[in-house]
Tab-separated table of C-alpha atoms and ligand atoms in Angstrom:
chain	number	residue	atom	x	y	z
A	94	MET	CA	-69.387	10.285	-236.737
A	95	ARG	CA	-68.354	13.389	-234.925
A	96	ILE	CA	-64.990	14.436	-236.257
A	97	ALA	CA	-62.508	17.217	-235.531
A	98	VAL	CA	-60.134	18.215	-238.335
A	99	THR	CA	-57.107	20.255	-237.239
A	100	GLY	CA	-55.705	22.180	-240.162
A	101	GLY	CA	-59.065	21.766	-241.973
A	102	ALA	CA	-58.767	25.263	-243.613
A	103	GLY	CA	-55.576	24.255	-245.462
A	104	PHE	CA	-54.986	22.468	-248.782
A	105	ILE	CA	-55.509	18.827	-247.870
A	106	GLY	CA	-57.806	19.581	-244.880
A	107	SER	CA	-60.326	21.557	-246.966
A	108	HIS	CA	-60.708	18.734	-249.532
A	109	LEU	CA	-61.086	16.259	-246.578
A	110	VAL	CA	-63.790	18.403	-244.863
A	111	TYR	CA	-65.925	18.692	-248.054
A	112	LYS	CA	-65.751	14.906	-248.411
A	113	LEU	CA	-66.610	14.152	-244.697
A	114	ILE	CA	-69.517	16.554	-244.917
A	115	SER	CA	-70.797	14.818	-248.085
A	116	LEU	CA	-70.631	11.510	-246.278
A	117	GLY	CA	-72.907	12.878	-243.534
A	118	HIS	CA	-70.365	13.288	-240.747
A	119	THR	CA	-70.480	16.191	-238.308
A	120	VAL	CA	-67.235	18.095	-238.692
A	121	ILE	CA	-65.529	20.840	-236.613
A	122	VAL	CA	-62.471	22.393	-238.112
A	123	ILE	CA	-59.719	23.683	-235.771
A	124	ASP	CA	-57.318	26.079	-237.558
A	125	ASP	CA	-55.669	29.352	-236.592
A	126	LEU	CA	-55.584	30.371	-240.226
A	127	ARG	CA	-51.883	31.059	-240.221
A	128	HIS	CA	-51.802	29.483	-243.587
A	129	GLY	CA	-55.312	28.234	-244.405
A	130	LEU	CA	-58.266	30.277	-245.434
A	131	ARG	CA	-61.657	30.573	-243.751
A	132	SER	CA	-63.214	30.459	-247.178
A	133	ASN	CA	-61.824	26.949	-247.703
A	134	VAL	CA	-64.143	25.634	-244.996
A	135	PRO	CA	-67.622	24.599	-246.140
A	136	GLU	CA	-70.550	26.308	-244.377
A	137	LYS	CA	-71.879	23.061	-243.022
A	138	ALA	CA	-68.684	22.504	-240.972
A	139	GLY	CA	-68.163	24.173	-237.634
A	140	PHE	CA	-65.137	26.311	-237.360
A	141	VAL	CA	-62.911	27.258	-234.313
A	142	MET	CA	-60.047	29.597	-234.832
A	143	LEU	CA	-57.407	28.370	-232.493
A	144	ASP	CA	-53.752	27.461	-232.338
A	145	ILE	CA	-53.353	23.712	-231.629
A	146	LYS	CA	-50.828	24.582	-228.897
A	147	SER	CA	-53.575	26.586	-227.004
A	148	SER	CA	-54.905	25.370	-223.620
A	149	ALA	CA	-58.369	26.262	-224.946
A	150	ILE	CA	-58.234	23.285	-227.322
A	151	SER	CA	-59.143	21.209	-224.266
A	152	GLU	CA	-62.595	22.800	-223.925
A	153	ILE	CA	-63.237	22.304	-227.637
A	154	ILE	CA	-62.401	18.653	-227.514
A	155	GLU	CA	-64.436	18.085	-224.279
A	156	ARG	CA	-67.525	19.892	-225.704
A	157	GLY	CA	-67.166	18.239	-229.173
A	158	ALA	CA	-67.439	14.607	-227.766
A	159	PHE	CA	-65.562	13.509	-231.011
A	160	ASP	CA	-65.322	9.945	-232.180
A	161	CYS	CA	-62.212	10.823	-234.157
A	162	ILE	CA	-59.679	13.656	-234.523
A	163	ILE	CA	-57.881	13.975	-237.854
A	164	HIS	CA	-54.753	15.916	-237.068
A	165	LEU	CA	-53.399	17.759	-240.155
A	166	ALA	CA	-52.434	21.141	-238.667
A	167	ALA	CA	-48.649	21.590	-238.880
A	168	GLN	CA	-45.723	23.773	-239.839
A	169	THR	CA	-45.277	22.196	-243.315
A	170	ARG	CA	-42.269	23.885	-244.807
A	171	VAL	CA	-38.871	22.301	-244.793
A	172	ASP	CA	-37.014	25.616	-245.287
A	173	ILE	CA	-38.760	27.240	-242.348
A	174	SER	CA	-37.995	24.196	-240.169
A	175	ILE	CA	-34.320	24.705	-240.864
A	176	GLU	CA	-34.472	28.545	-240.332
A	177	ASN	CA	-36.590	28.236	-237.188
A	178	PRO	CA	-36.626	24.790	-235.619
A	179	ARG	CA	-38.217	26.108	-232.491
A	180	LYS	CA	-41.259	27.263	-234.406
A	181	ASP	CA	-41.486	23.994	-236.278
A	182	ALA	CA	-41.205	21.882	-233.112
A	183	GLY	CA	-43.764	24.139	-231.426
A	184	SER	CA	-46.527	23.228	-233.919
A	185	ASN	CA	-45.432	19.837	-234.900
A	186	ILE	CA	-44.391	18.379	-231.563
A	187	MET	CA	-45.988	20.449	-228.736
A	188	GLY	CA	-49.129	21.076	-230.805
A	189	THR	CA	-49.449	17.326	-231.470
A	190	VAL	CA	-48.896	16.424	-227.821
A	191	ASN	CA	-51.663	18.878	-226.859
A	192	ILE	CA	-54.031	17.172	-229.236
A	193	LEU	CA	-53.076	13.721	-227.963
A	194	GLU	CA	-53.437	14.825	-224.328
A	195	CYS	CA	-56.961	16.226	-224.979
A	196	ALA	CA	-57.891	13.085	-226.981
A	197	LYS	CA	-56.903	10.879	-224.131
A	198	LYS	CA	-58.553	13.003	-221.495
A	199	TYR	CA	-61.898	13.236	-223.191
A	200	GLY	CA	-62.145	9.680	-224.580
A	201	VAL	CA	-61.715	10.379	-228.244
A	202	LYS	CA	-61.596	6.917	-229.792
A	203	ARG	CA	-59.202	7.346	-232.702
A	204	VAL	CA	-56.617	9.951	-233.776
A	205	ILE	CA	-55.473	9.934	-237.444
A	206	PHE	CA	-52.158	11.747	-238.135
A	207	ALA	CA	-50.597	13.226	-241.272
A	208	SER	CA	-46.968	12.359	-241.379
A	209	THR	CA	-44.672	12.640	-244.355
A	210	ALA	CA	-42.209	10.875	-246.662
A	211	ALA	CA	-39.670	13.322	-245.305
A	212	VAL	CA	-39.246	11.041	-242.244
A	213	TYR	CA	-37.311	8.614	-244.449
A	214	GLY	CA	-34.632	11.117	-245.607
A	215	ASP	CA	-32.608	10.089	-248.649
A	216	PRO	CA	-32.230	6.302	-248.505
A	217	PRO	CA	-30.195	4.213	-250.913
A	218	ILE	CA	-31.790	3.842	-254.400
A	219	GLN	CA	-31.863	0.055	-254.129
A	220	ASP	CA	-34.405	0.353	-251.124
A	221	LEU	CA	-36.973	2.003	-253.340
A	222	PRO	CA	-39.982	1.838	-253.296
A	223	LEU	CA	-39.759	2.440	-249.513
A	224	GLU	CA	-41.880	0.357	-247.218
A	225	GLU	CA	-43.111	1.611	-243.871
A	226	LEU	CA	-40.647	-0.393	-241.857
A	227	HIS	CA	-37.720	1.256	-243.594
A	228	SER	CA	-35.384	3.163	-241.260
A	229	ARG	CA	-36.123	6.816	-240.805
A	230	GLN	CA	-33.320	9.357	-241.111
A	231	PRO	CA	-34.836	12.731	-241.768
A	232	LEU	CA	-32.653	15.514	-243.328
A	233	SER	CA	-34.661	18.362	-241.953
A	234	PHE	CA	-36.204	19.490	-238.652
A	235	TYR	CA	-39.576	19.154	-240.391
A	236	GLY	CA	-38.946	15.434	-240.957
A	237	LEU	CA	-37.595	15.124	-237.458
A	238	SER	CA	-40.624	16.859	-235.822
A	239	LYS	CA	-42.969	14.648	-237.775
A	240	MET	CA	-40.963	11.533	-236.785
A	241	THR	CA	-41.050	12.619	-233.109
A	242	ALA	CA	-44.770	13.196	-233.323
A	243	GLU	CA	-45.177	9.650	-234.721
A	244	ALA	CA	-43.355	8.327	-231.703
A	245	TYR	CA	-45.765	10.160	-229.393
A	246	PHE	CA	-48.684	8.453	-231.139
A	247	GLU	CA	-47.052	5.029	-230.585
A	248	LEU	CA	-46.443	5.695	-226.869
A	249	TYR	CA	-49.901	7.237	-226.237
A	250	HIS	CA	-51.297	3.971	-227.518
A	251	GLN	CA	-48.809	1.891	-225.548
A	252	ILE	CA	-49.412	3.707	-222.178
A	253	PHE	CA	-53.038	4.871	-222.541
A	254	GLY	CA	-54.541	2.616	-225.259
A	255	LEU	CA	-55.394	5.550	-227.561
A	256	GLU	CA	-56.073	4.276	-231.101
A	257	TYR	CA	-54.045	5.858	-233.865
A	258	ILE	CA	-53.404	5.691	-237.561
A	259	ILE	CA	-50.332	7.393	-238.960
A	260	PHE	CA	-50.192	8.249	-242.726
A	261	ARG	CA	-47.001	9.262	-244.472
A	262	PHE	CA	-48.052	11.152	-247.458
A	263	ALA	CA	-45.910	11.280	-250.597
A	264	ASN	CA	-45.934	14.707	-252.556
A	265	VAL	CA	-49.523	15.824	-252.705
A	266	TYR	CA	-50.830	18.039	-255.516
A	267	GLY	CA	-54.181	19.375	-256.677
A	268	GLU	CA	-56.562	22.300	-256.506
A	269	ARG	CA	-55.978	24.808	-253.685
A	270	ALA	CA	-52.393	23.780	-253.193
A	271	GLU	CA	-49.973	26.425	-252.030
A	272	VAL	CA	-46.952	26.430	-254.254
A	273	ASP	CA	-44.490	26.999	-251.322
A	274	ASP	CA	-45.661	23.790	-249.617
A	275	GLU	CA	-44.288	20.327	-249.414
A	276	GLY	CA	-46.213	18.950	-252.401
A	277	GLY	CA	-43.788	21.003	-254.598
A	278	VAL	CA	-43.045	20.718	-258.175
A	279	ILE	CA	-46.406	19.825	-259.864
A	280	ASN	CA	-48.132	22.690	-258.118
A	281	ILE	CA	-45.299	25.147	-258.961
A	282	PHE	CA	-45.084	24.036	-262.630
A	283	ALA	CA	-48.868	24.128	-263.106
A	284	LYS	CA	-49.122	27.603	-261.583
A	285	LYS	CA	-46.124	28.957	-263.625
A	286	THR	CA	-47.606	27.464	-266.797
A	287	ALA	CA	-50.944	29.016	-266.091
A	288	ASN	CA	-49.287	32.434	-265.543
A	289	ASN	CA	-46.835	32.124	-268.510
A	290	LEU	CA	-43.922	32.319	-266.129
A	291	PRO	CA	-40.494	30.682	-266.680
A	292	ILE	CA	-40.026	27.200	-265.219
A	293	TYR	CA	-36.677	26.405	-263.513
A	294	ILE	CA	-35.221	23.018	-263.382
A	295	TYR	CA	-32.351	22.437	-260.938
A	296	GLY	CA	-30.233	19.620	-262.537
A	297	ASP	CA	-31.121	17.725	-265.693
A	298	GLY	CA	-34.753	17.080	-264.870
A	299	SER	CA	-34.328	13.356	-264.368
A	300	GLN	CA	-34.871	13.607	-260.567
A	301	SER	CA	-38.093	11.737	-259.574
A	302	ARG	CA	-40.876	11.953	-256.933
A	303	ASP	CA	-44.016	10.121	-256.079
A	304	TYR	CA	-46.854	12.617	-256.719
A	305	ILE	CA	-50.285	11.820	-255.378
A	306	TYR	CA	-53.548	13.654	-256.079
A	307	VAL	CA	-55.238	15.247	-253.038
A	308	GLY	CA	-58.552	13.351	-253.705
A	309	ASP	CA	-56.692	10.043	-253.319
A	310	ILE	CA	-55.230	11.247	-249.981
A	311	VAL	CA	-58.728	12.120	-248.805
A	312	ASN	CA	-60.029	8.635	-249.800
A	313	GLY	CA	-57.212	7.066	-247.753
A	314	ILE	CA	-58.073	9.077	-244.661
A	315	VAL	CA	-61.814	8.199	-245.040
A	316	ALA	CA	-60.890	4.471	-245.264
A	317	ALA	CA	-59.044	4.955	-241.929
A	318	LEU	CA	-62.200	6.101	-240.133
A	319	GLN	CA	-63.789	2.613	-240.169
A	320	THR	CA	-60.892	0.230	-240.457
A	321	LYS	CA	-60.059	-2.374	-237.783
A	322	HIS	CA	-56.423	-2.229	-238.853
A	323	VAL	CA	-55.527	0.495	-236.365
A	324	ASN	CA	-52.318	1.388	-234.641
A	325	GLU	CA	-50.467	1.136	-237.881
A	326	VAL	CA	-48.414	3.386	-240.127
A	327	TYR	CA	-49.296	3.520	-243.776
A	328	ASN	CA	-47.646	5.200	-246.776
A	329	LEU	CA	-50.216	7.033	-248.963
A	330	SER	CA	-48.511	7.188	-252.341
A	331	THR	CA	-48.910	6.083	-255.976
A	332	GLY	CA	-45.829	3.870	-255.936
A	333	GLN	CA	-44.923	5.478	-259.286
A	334	GLU	CA	-41.722	7.476	-259.843
A	335	VAL	CA	-42.230	10.478	-262.104
A	336	THR	CA	-39.403	12.708	-263.288
A	337	LEU	CA	-39.580	16.533	-263.754
A	338	CYS	CA	-39.092	16.066	-267.477
A	339	GLU	CA	-42.190	13.745	-267.587
A	340	ILE	CA	-44.228	16.314	-265.743
A	341	LEU	CA	-43.169	18.996	-268.201
A	342	ASN	CA	-44.127	16.860	-271.095
A	343	ILE	CA	-47.681	16.248	-269.754
A	344	LEU	CA	-48.040	20.024	-269.029
A	345	ARG	CA	-46.966	20.783	-272.603
A	346	HIS	CA	-49.668	18.515	-273.841
A	347	ILE	CA	-52.353	19.885	-271.510
A	348	SER	CA	-51.519	23.571	-272.020
A	349	GLY	CA	-50.509	23.473	-275.693
A	350	GLN	CA	-47.500	25.545	-274.751
A	351	THR	CA	-43.879	24.805	-275.796
A	352	LEU	CA	-42.512	25.249	-272.228
A	353	THR	CA	-38.792	25.649	-272.509
A	354	PRO	CA	-37.389	25.312	-268.976
A	355	VAL	CA	-34.385	27.252	-267.610
A	356	TYR	CA	-31.851	24.664	-266.447
A	357	LYS	CA	-29.873	25.634	-263.353
A	358	GLU	CA	-27.193	23.871	-261.338
A	359	SER	CA	-28.590	21.117	-259.099
A	360	ARG	CA	-28.973	22.182	-255.386
A	361	SER	CA	-26.968	20.383	-252.802
A	362	GLY	CA	-29.074	18.416	-250.405
A	363	ASP	CA	-31.760	17.707	-252.908
A	364	ILE	CA	-33.048	14.112	-252.889
A	365	TYR	CA	-32.577	12.630	-256.336
A	366	ARG	CA	-35.192	9.862	-256.382
A	367	SER	CA	-38.156	9.162	-254.100
A	368	VAL	CA	-41.016	6.710	-254.205
A	369	LEU	CA	-43.116	4.954	-251.613
A	370	SER	CA	-44.661	1.568	-251.634
A	371	ASN	CA	-48.416	1.709	-251.139
A	372	GLU	CA	-48.888	-2.079	-250.828
A	373	LYS	CA	-49.767	-1.929	-247.114
A	374	ALA	CA	-52.574	0.548	-247.550
A	375	HIS	CA	-53.771	-1.473	-250.485
A	376	GLN	CA	-53.816	-4.719	-248.518
A	377	LEU	CA	-55.192	-3.530	-245.096
A	378	LEU	CA	-57.302	-0.519	-246.007
A	379	SER	CA	-58.392	-1.713	-249.490
A	380	TRP	CA	-57.224	1.680	-250.652
A	381	HIS	CA	-55.815	2.440	-254.079
A	382	PRO	CA	-55.094	5.796	-255.767
A	383	TYR	CA	-57.541	6.289	-258.682
A	384	MET	CA	-56.366	9.594	-260.287
A	385	THR	CA	-54.018	9.372	-263.322
A	386	LEU	CA	-51.200	11.895	-263.424
A	387	GLU	CA	-52.611	13.327	-266.713
A	388	ASN	CA	-56.061	13.994	-265.269
A	389	GLY	CA	-54.736	15.179	-261.949
A	390	LEU	CA	-52.324	17.622	-263.597
A	391	ALA	CA	-55.065	18.820	-265.956
A	392	ARG	CA	-57.296	19.716	-262.985
A	393	THR	CA	-54.433	21.399	-261.119
A	394	TYR	CA	-53.489	23.418	-264.192
A	395	GLN	CA	-57.033	24.466	-264.847
A	396	TYR	CA	-57.426	25.584	-261.223
A	397	PHE	CA	-54.378	27.935	-261.503
A	398	LEU	CA	-55.546	29.072	-264.922
A	399	ASP	CA	-58.984	30.032	-263.568
A	400	ILE	CA	-57.366	31.953	-260.669
A	401	SER	CA	-55.006	33.724	-262.983
A	402	GLN	CA	-57.858	34.772	-265.317
A	403	LEU	CA	-59.847	36.026	-262.324
A	404	GLU	CA	-56.954	38.092	-261.160
A	405	THR	CA	-56.421	39.637	-264.623
A	406	ALA	CA	-60.201	40.325	-264.872
A	407	SER	CA	-60.213	42.091	-261.573
A	408	GLN	CA	-57.189	44.200	-262.642
A	409	TYR	CA	-59.162	45.398	-265.622
A	410	GLY	CA	-62.318	46.029	-263.628
A	411	GLY	CA	-64.028	42.762	-264.693
A	412	ASP	CA	-63.750	43.525	-268.463
A	413	LEU	CA	-61.756	40.879	-270.315
B	567	LIG	N1	-48.984	18.840	-249.097
B	567	LIG	C1	-48.130	17.806	-249.097
B	567	LIG	O1	-47.551	17.414	-250.054
B	567	LIG	C2	-47.849	17.039	-247.773
B	567	LIG	C3	-46.940	15.934	-247.852
B	567	LIG	C4	-46.666	15.215	-246.667
B	567	LIG	C5	-47.373	15.498	-245.466
B	567	LIG	N2	-48.216	16.595	-245.441
B	567	LIG	C6	-48.840	16.894	-244.170
B	567	LIG	O2	-50.277	17.094	-244.389
B	567	LIG	C7	-50.786	18.053	-243.534
B	567	LIG	C8	-51.609	19.079	-244.216
B	567	LIG	O3	-50.753	19.675	-245.164
B	567	LIG	P1	-51.205	20.820	-246.273
B	567	LIG	O4	-50.425	20.589	-247.467
B	567	LIG	O5	-52.731	20.787	-246.315
B	567	LIG	O6	-50.732	22.137	-245.493
B	567	LIG	P2	-51.548	23.508	-245.398
B	567	LIG	O7	-50.487	24.446	-244.787
B	567	LIG	O8	-52.293	23.884	-246.539
B	567	LIG	O9	-52.521	23.178	-244.146
B	567	LIG	C9	-52.110	23.216	-242.758
B	567	LIG	C10	-53.237	24.016	-241.938
B	567	LIG	O10	-52.849	23.909	-240.622
B	567	LIG	C11	-52.991	25.199	-240.068
B	567	LIG	N3	-52.094	25.331	-238.951
B	567	LIG	C12	-50.743	25.312	-239.053
B	567	LIG	N4	-50.240	25.443	-237.787
B	567	LIG	C13	-51.269	25.534	-236.960
B	567	LIG	C14	-51.420	25.698	-235.590
B	567	LIG	N5	-50.309	25.724	-234.788
B	567	LIG	N6	-52.565	25.757	-234.975
B	567	LIG	C15	-53.675	25.675	-235.811
B	567	LIG	N7	-53.695	25.590	-237.099
B	567	LIG	C16	-52.402	25.445	-237.693
B	567	LIG	C17	-52.753	26.232	-241.259
B	567	LIG	O11	-53.373	27.483	-241.013
B	567	LIG	C18	-53.291	25.421	-242.434
B	567	LIG	O12	-54.631	25.779	-242.656
B	567	LIG	C19	-49.618	18.650	-242.718
B	567	LIG	O13	-49.496	17.976	-241.505
B	567	LIG	C20	-48.431	18.214	-243.586
B	567	LIG	O14	-47.278	18.136	-242.855
B	567	LIG	C21	-48.504	17.378	-246.582
């Protein structure tokens, strides 16, 4: 297939592009590198440095004659969306509409979209694990802009017949993650452990999330390329709740360190528990997450450890 990946120089996008290339697809990455890295993109993939809001996207989509666009490029930080809703909406709503408009105009068959668990907000605990039909009440402009973009996909299908698949990712972790991103705690804890920095826990550490390894997200997107179950929304998650204390314990085991966290007062507005049902993706896409938390965390920790050792080596002129 001929596939365009917006945001393909970022964390999830780069893992996806490597996988698509290995499967024999022709891939063009569209990314303005505001957050991603050119070095994340494999040599075999084409690369266009462009903002998804740009009118020049039209020409790229026309020339590319793509079978599918996988739309990952986004403003991904909740805090930035609160500080600067205009910036967030620019990328996540106007950028998405630009991609959809070009897809419609140049006959792209299918567009796959990265949405987020943040669209659900903080629902009552008895509703967990959340299914896709659960009401959406985002608590941030990031959640709102993704929810709005989802609605554009649904209407582009209704009005123009454009095929879509929307994925709501849980918290994604793994190699190449940025620690300020949505995936959050696992990436932060793994990096701090690798760098011998103190770990802070806001609250008592019993708050939970659904952490999914990036390779499992990639497999879900790949399953969406061929499926007949289109024009659907799927959670991509493990369906398992994991607490901060459990993550710390696994990291202690992996790193051999004692890891005594510094406990701080819980932050207002933090969601206490979160977990998404993955039953629909399992049933319709035959997708299932394969990575155990122990192995995924070990890989993530090793990645940050390797970087930290490289940085130390370069400080000492390569002699360690
Ligand atoms: N990481 C997570 O835990 C998580 C969870 C839920 C949803 N998501 C969604 O998955 C997608 C990928 O997230 P990620 O974690 O890989 O983030 P990332 O920041 O690593 O990747 C996003 C990429 O998009 C690019 N980009 C951003 N705005 C752009 C613009 N206007 N024009 C062109 N390129 C632009 C960035 O340079 C970056 O390379 C995002 O849509 C995000 O909202 C991520």
